[in-house]
Short mmCIF file of C-alpha atoms in Angstrom, two decimals:
data_model
loop_
_atom_site.label_atom_id
_atom_site.label_comp_id
_atom_site.label_asym_id
_atom_site.label_seq_id
_atom_site.Cartn_x
_atom_site.Cartn_y
_atom_site.Cartn_z
CA MET A 14 8.20 61.26 41.78
CA ILE A 15 10.18 60.04 38.93
CA GLY A 16 9.05 56.46 38.14
CA HIS A 17 11.20 53.76 36.26
CA SER A 18 10.11 54.73 32.64
CA GLU A 19 10.86 58.35 33.27
CA LYS A 20 14.37 57.30 34.28
CA VAL A 21 14.95 55.12 31.30
CA TRP A 22 13.68 58.23 29.08
CA LEU A 23 16.15 60.81 30.83
CA LEU A 24 18.90 58.31 30.42
CA LEU A 25 18.38 57.73 26.59
CA ILE A 26 17.84 61.72 26.17
CA GLY A 27 21.22 62.44 28.22
CA LEU A 28 22.96 59.74 26.05
CA THR A 29 21.62 61.29 22.97
CA LEU A 30 22.68 64.73 24.01
CA ALA A 31 25.97 63.47 24.86
CA GLY A 32 26.56 62.14 21.62
CA ALA A 33 25.25 65.19 19.79
CA VAL A 34 27.74 67.33 21.87
CA LEU A 35 30.45 64.75 20.82
CA GLY A 36 29.66 65.15 17.12
CA GLU A 37 29.75 68.93 17.30
CA THR A 38 33.22 68.91 18.75
CA GLY A 39 34.58 67.57 15.35
CA HIS A 40 36.58 64.77 17.17
CA ALA A 41 37.60 61.64 15.01
CA GLY A 42 39.48 58.46 15.58
CA TRP A 43 39.34 55.48 17.87
CA PRO A 44 38.07 57.29 21.00
CA LEU A 45 35.15 58.83 18.96
CA THR A 46 34.49 55.31 17.42
CA LEU A 47 34.57 53.50 20.40
CA THR A 48 32.28 55.99 22.20
CA VAL A 49 29.71 55.73 19.42
CA VAL A 50 29.95 52.21 19.72
CA LEU A 51 29.16 52.13 23.25
CA LEU A 52 26.32 54.59 22.59
CA ILE A 53 24.62 52.32 20.04
CA ALA A 54 25.02 49.24 22.31
CA ILE A 55 23.87 50.96 25.53
CA LYS A 56 20.87 52.91 23.91
CA GLY A 57 19.68 49.98 21.76
CA GLY A 58 19.89 47.57 24.79
CA VAL A 59 17.99 50.10 27.05
CA VAL A 60 15.09 50.42 24.25
CA ILE A 61 14.82 46.53 23.91
CA ASP A 62 15.00 45.77 27.57
CA HIS A 63 12.78 48.51 28.96
CA TYR A 64 10.68 50.26 26.14
CA MET A 65 10.19 46.79 24.35
CA GLU A 66 9.93 44.85 27.98
CA MET A 67 12.09 42.07 26.18
CA ARG A 68 14.02 41.45 29.47
CA ARG A 69 11.14 39.45 30.83
CA ALA A 70 10.28 37.86 27.33
CA ASP A 71 11.01 34.79 25.22
CA ARG A 72 15.07 34.89 25.18
CA ARG A 73 14.97 33.74 21.62
CA PHE A 74 13.33 36.95 20.56
CA ARG A 75 15.42 39.15 22.86
CA ASN A 76 18.53 37.57 21.40
CA VAL A 77 17.66 38.46 17.91
CA LEU A 78 17.16 42.17 18.95
CA ARG A 79 20.21 42.17 21.10
CA LEU A 80 22.36 40.39 18.21
CA PHE A 81 21.32 43.45 16.12
CA VAL A 82 22.56 46.08 18.27
CA THR A 83 25.74 44.05 18.96
CA LEU A 84 26.74 43.13 15.49
CA ILE A 85 26.44 46.80 14.17
CA PRO A 86 28.85 48.21 16.81
CA LEU A 87 31.35 45.32 15.88
CA LEU A 88 31.06 46.34 12.23
CA VAL A 89 31.68 49.88 13.21
CA ILE A 90 35.10 48.69 14.89
CA LEU A 91 35.70 46.58 11.87
CA SER A 92 35.27 49.32 9.42
CA HIS A 93 37.37 51.90 11.38
CA GLY A 94 40.17 49.58 11.91
CA TRP A 95 40.13 47.29 9.06
CA GLY A 96 38.33 49.45 6.37
CA GLU A 97 41.12 48.66 3.82
CA TRP A 98 40.39 44.73 4.17
CA ILE A 99 36.65 45.41 3.76
CA ARG A 100 37.52 47.55 0.69
CA LYS A 101 39.63 44.67 -1.04
CA LEU A 102 37.05 42.30 -0.02
CA THR A 103 34.20 44.09 -1.76
CA THR A 104 36.20 45.03 -4.66
CA ILE A 105 35.17 43.43 -7.98
CA ASN A 106 38.13 43.20 -10.45
CA MET B 25 -1.09 26.93 9.80
CA ASN B 26 0.89 25.46 12.86
CA GLY B 27 -1.47 25.43 15.67
CA ALA B 28 1.02 26.82 18.21
CA TYR B 29 1.49 29.88 16.16
CA SER B 30 -2.23 30.41 15.21
CA GLU B 31 -3.15 30.87 19.15
CA SER B 32 -3.25 33.95 20.53
CA ILE B 33 -0.12 35.24 22.36
CA PRO B 34 -0.58 36.20 25.86
CA ALA B 35 0.15 39.90 26.58
CA ARG B 36 1.89 39.61 29.85
CA ARG B 37 3.78 37.25 32.00
CA GLY B 38 1.31 35.33 34.29
CA ASP B 39 -1.35 35.12 31.59
CA ARG B 40 0.06 31.92 30.66
CA ALA B 41 -0.74 28.68 32.50
CA ASP B 42 2.79 27.42 32.15
CA SER B 43 6.07 29.06 32.88
CA THR B 44 7.07 29.83 29.39
CA PRO B 45 8.35 33.40 29.03
CA PRO B 46 5.94 35.57 27.20
CA ILE B 47 6.14 37.07 23.62
CA PRO B 48 4.83 40.62 23.71
CA GLY B 49 2.65 41.65 21.14
CA ASN B 50 1.45 38.90 18.39
CA MET B 51 3.64 36.73 16.07
CA GLY B 52 2.52 38.70 13.03
CA ILE B 53 4.26 41.77 14.01
CA TRP B 54 7.38 39.83 15.04
CA VAL B 55 7.70 38.70 11.38
CA GLY B 56 7.41 42.32 10.29
CA ILE B 57 10.03 43.35 12.99
CA PHE B 58 12.52 40.70 12.04
CA CYS B 59 12.13 41.61 8.41
CA VAL B 60 12.68 45.08 9.07
CA LEU B 61 16.12 44.28 11.13
CA VAL B 62 17.13 42.28 8.32
CA GLU B 63 16.44 44.90 5.70
CA PHE B 64 18.19 47.49 7.53
CA PHE B 65 21.19 45.30 8.55
CA LEU B 66 21.79 44.58 4.64
CA LEU B 67 21.25 48.55 4.18
CA PHE B 68 24.16 49.03 6.82
CA LEU B 69 26.27 46.62 5.08
CA VAL B 70 25.91 48.94 2.27
CA TYR B 71 27.01 51.73 4.28
CA PHE B 72 30.08 49.87 5.74
CA VAL B 73 31.17 49.00 2.20
CA ALA B 74 30.72 52.57 0.88
CA ARG B 75 32.61 53.82 3.84
CA SER B 76 35.51 51.67 3.19
CA HIS B 77 35.79 52.49 -0.31
CA HIS B 78 35.31 56.30 0.25
CA PRO B 79 36.91 57.11 3.80
CA GLU B 80 37.32 60.65 2.94
CA ALA B 81 33.83 61.34 2.01
CA PHE B 82 32.58 59.66 5.18
CA THR B 83 35.13 61.47 7.45
CA SER B 84 34.10 64.96 5.99
CA GLY B 85 30.40 64.33 5.32
CA PRO B 86 28.74 64.84 8.88
CA ASP B 87 30.36 68.26 9.03
CA LYS B 88 28.04 69.68 6.40
CA LEU B 89 24.89 67.98 7.93
CA VAL B 90 22.89 69.72 10.75
CA THR B 91 23.45 67.80 13.93
CA LEU B 92 20.62 69.67 15.65
CA ALA B 93 18.30 68.09 13.17
CA GLY B 94 19.37 64.36 13.90
CA THR B 95 19.33 65.13 17.54
CA ALA B 96 15.82 66.63 17.38
CA ILE B 97 14.52 63.50 15.45
CA THR B 98 16.03 61.27 18.10
CA MET B 99 14.59 63.19 20.88
CA PHE B 100 11.13 63.11 19.24
CA LEU B 101 11.20 59.32 18.59
CA LEU B 102 12.41 58.79 22.01
CA SER B 103 9.87 60.73 23.72
CA SER B 104 7.18 59.20 21.47
CA GLY B 105 8.26 55.70 22.41
CA TYR B 106 8.05 56.86 26.16
CA CYS B 107 4.52 57.78 25.50
CA MET B 108 3.72 54.30 24.02
CA VAL B 109 5.27 52.68 27.31
CA LYS B 110 2.82 54.88 29.22
CA ALA B 111 -0.02 53.84 26.84
CA VAL B 112 0.73 50.02 27.36
CA ASP B 113 0.92 50.47 30.95
CA ALA B 114 -2.31 52.41 31.15
CA ILE B 115 -4.38 50.09 29.23
CA ARG B 116 -2.88 47.12 31.53
CA HIS B 117 -4.57 49.00 34.41
CA GLY B 118 -7.79 49.43 32.65
CA ASN B 119 -7.37 53.06 31.98
CA ARG B 120 -8.59 53.36 28.55
CA VAL B 121 -8.92 57.12 28.29
CA VAL B 122 -5.63 57.63 29.67
CA SER B 123 -4.12 54.97 27.38
CA THR B 124 -5.70 57.05 24.56
CA ARG B 125 -4.08 60.07 25.54
CA TRP B 126 -0.68 58.81 25.63
CA ILE B 127 -0.95 57.26 22.12
CA VAL B 128 -2.23 60.59 20.87
CA GLY B 129 0.81 62.04 22.76
CA ALA B 130 3.21 59.58 20.86
CA ILE B 131 1.62 60.26 17.51
CA LEU B 132 2.06 64.09 17.95
CA LEU B 133 5.65 63.69 19.01
CA GLY B 134 6.07 61.33 16.21
CA PHE B 135 5.04 63.72 13.65
CA GLY B 136 7.86 65.84 14.83
CA TYR B 137 10.15 63.43 12.82
CA PRO B 138 8.64 64.10 9.35
CA LEU B 139 8.59 67.96 10.23
CA VAL B 140 12.14 68.08 11.13
CA LYS B 141 12.91 65.97 8.04
CA TYR B 142 11.31 68.38 5.78
CA PHE B 143 12.92 71.32 7.10
CA GLU B 144 16.42 69.51 7.35
CA ILE B 145 16.05 68.54 3.54
CA ARG B 146 15.06 72.21 2.65
CA TRP B 147 18.25 73.17 4.33
CA ASN B 148 20.31 70.49 2.75
CA VAL B 149 19.10 71.38 -0.77
CA ALA B 150 19.61 75.12 -0.15
CA HIS B 151 23.29 74.44 0.68
CA GLY B 152 23.93 71.99 -2.41
CA ILE B 153 23.43 68.89 -0.37
CA ASP B 154 21.17 66.71 -2.59
CA GLY B 155 21.41 62.98 -3.65
CA GLU B 156 24.09 63.72 -6.09
CA ALA B 157 26.42 65.90 -3.77
CA GLY B 158 28.68 62.72 -3.11
CA ILE B 159 28.51 59.10 -2.20
CA PHE B 160 28.14 60.02 1.60
CA TYR B 161 24.98 61.86 1.00
CA THR B 162 23.64 59.42 -1.47
CA VAL B 163 23.77 56.88 1.15
CA TYR B 164 22.53 59.26 3.82
CA TYR B 165 19.44 60.06 1.85
CA TYR B 166 18.95 56.49 0.88
CA LEU B 167 18.96 55.36 4.67
CA THR B 168 17.36 58.18 6.25
CA LEU B 169 14.40 58.29 3.83
CA ASN B 170 13.95 54.62 3.76
CA HIS B 171 13.57 54.93 7.85
CA LEU B 172 11.13 57.70 7.39
CA VAL B 173 9.00 55.42 5.31
CA HIS B 174 8.90 52.95 8.16
CA VAL B 175 8.28 55.64 10.52
CA SER B 176 5.27 56.61 8.48
CA TRP B 177 3.80 53.02 8.44
CA GLY B 178 4.29 53.06 12.16
CA LEU B 179 2.48 56.51 12.52
CA MET B 180 -0.29 55.22 10.53
CA GLY B 181 -0.56 52.23 12.86
CA LEU B 182 -0.49 54.39 15.88
CA ILE B 183 -3.38 56.37 14.53
CA TRP B 184 -5.43 53.23 13.92
CA ILE B 185 -4.39 51.88 17.44
CA ALA B 186 -5.70 55.26 19.08
CA PHE B 187 -8.95 54.87 17.54
CA ARG B 188 -9.25 51.31 18.65
CA THR B 189 -8.10 52.25 22.11
CA GLY B 190 -10.45 55.11 22.33
CA LEU B 191 -13.38 52.91 21.10
CA GLY B 192 -12.66 50.34 24.16
CA VAL B 193 -11.44 47.48 21.80
CA TYR B 194 -8.44 46.72 24.22
CA THR B 195 -8.72 45.55 27.85
CA PRO B 196 -6.38 44.94 30.61
CA ASP B 197 -6.72 41.02 29.44
CA ASN B 198 -6.50 41.47 25.67
CA HIS B 199 -4.26 44.42 24.28
CA SER B 200 -1.96 42.59 22.34
CA GLY B 201 -2.83 44.69 19.08
CA LEU B 202 -1.59 47.79 21.18
CA GLU B 203 1.24 46.06 22.33
CA ALA B 204 2.32 45.01 18.84
CA ALA B 205 1.87 48.73 17.65
CA ALA B 206 4.31 49.73 20.39
CA LEU B 207 6.72 47.01 19.45
CA TYR B 208 6.95 48.13 16.02
CA TRP B 209 7.35 51.85 16.93
CA HIS B 210 10.22 51.05 19.60
CA THR B 211 11.80 48.97 16.69
CA THR B 212 12.04 52.08 14.49
CA ASP B 213 13.77 53.80 17.46
CA VAL B 214 16.31 51.02 17.80
CA ILE B 215 17.18 51.58 13.93
CA TRP B 216 17.34 55.27 14.41
CA LEU B 217 19.82 54.85 17.17
CA VAL B 218 22.10 53.43 14.73
CA ILE B 219 21.50 55.79 11.87
CA PHE B 220 21.81 58.74 13.96
CA PRO B 221 25.69 58.43 14.88
CA PHE B 222 26.42 57.00 11.24
CA PHE B 223 25.54 60.37 9.62
CA TYR B 224 25.75 62.83 12.27
CA ILE B 225 28.56 61.88 14.59
CA LEU B 226 31.07 59.22 13.26
CA ARG B 227 33.91 60.55 11.43
#
């Protein structure tokens, strides 16, 4: 019988393979970016909540970890849609 | 030192007399985990800045890397993490021998990472992809090798924990050291789950 941790492992492996197939298709643009953003947020969240058992832990600690896997996807969206703005912001004249 | 932080941290919910949610592991490992998260967050900022300045390099860069290598590393890390989940679960049920076996499994799977990395880098160099092949590959080597260093520390920690678990140091009531090692190991998972799409998938 497949237990909870086995289901979580299968989910993570399945999402990883889906991401790898996506990478091999050579697609680019917003659909790929948004898919990658979702994959990072979902897989990161699953590891934090189920592998690290933070779902039942002190919320402050969990929130810091969740913030990490939320901020990074937001930065991916920012860099894809507003890369020129980041470039100007980080250019030293 | 503040007394509240110096006291031992209960391993599980229910170990505390009050209703405060538990903090898994121990406070020392959380200092380390937060430092690692800040370190990699800053490194990821470097990635985003480099990407914004050289969008073409980051669009074509993943084409030359071996996606299979990145996928294999992800699978090794996630499977190793699964073994650590089982190891913690086993020690909570008082199964010291079973827990030790799961930790050894986590170590063996964990060593798949440096092994794949070794062959990946050999392949890269043979195809002219070294640290000077362009900005994308410079950032790729900088971030992935930095992560490999953290994984190496994690593997050393797991070996230490395997010995201690085998010797019977941990019990169902006192295994915060084992939990701490597992937490650090899972943190390297979380960081790799960001690195993998950055260099092998995103275009």
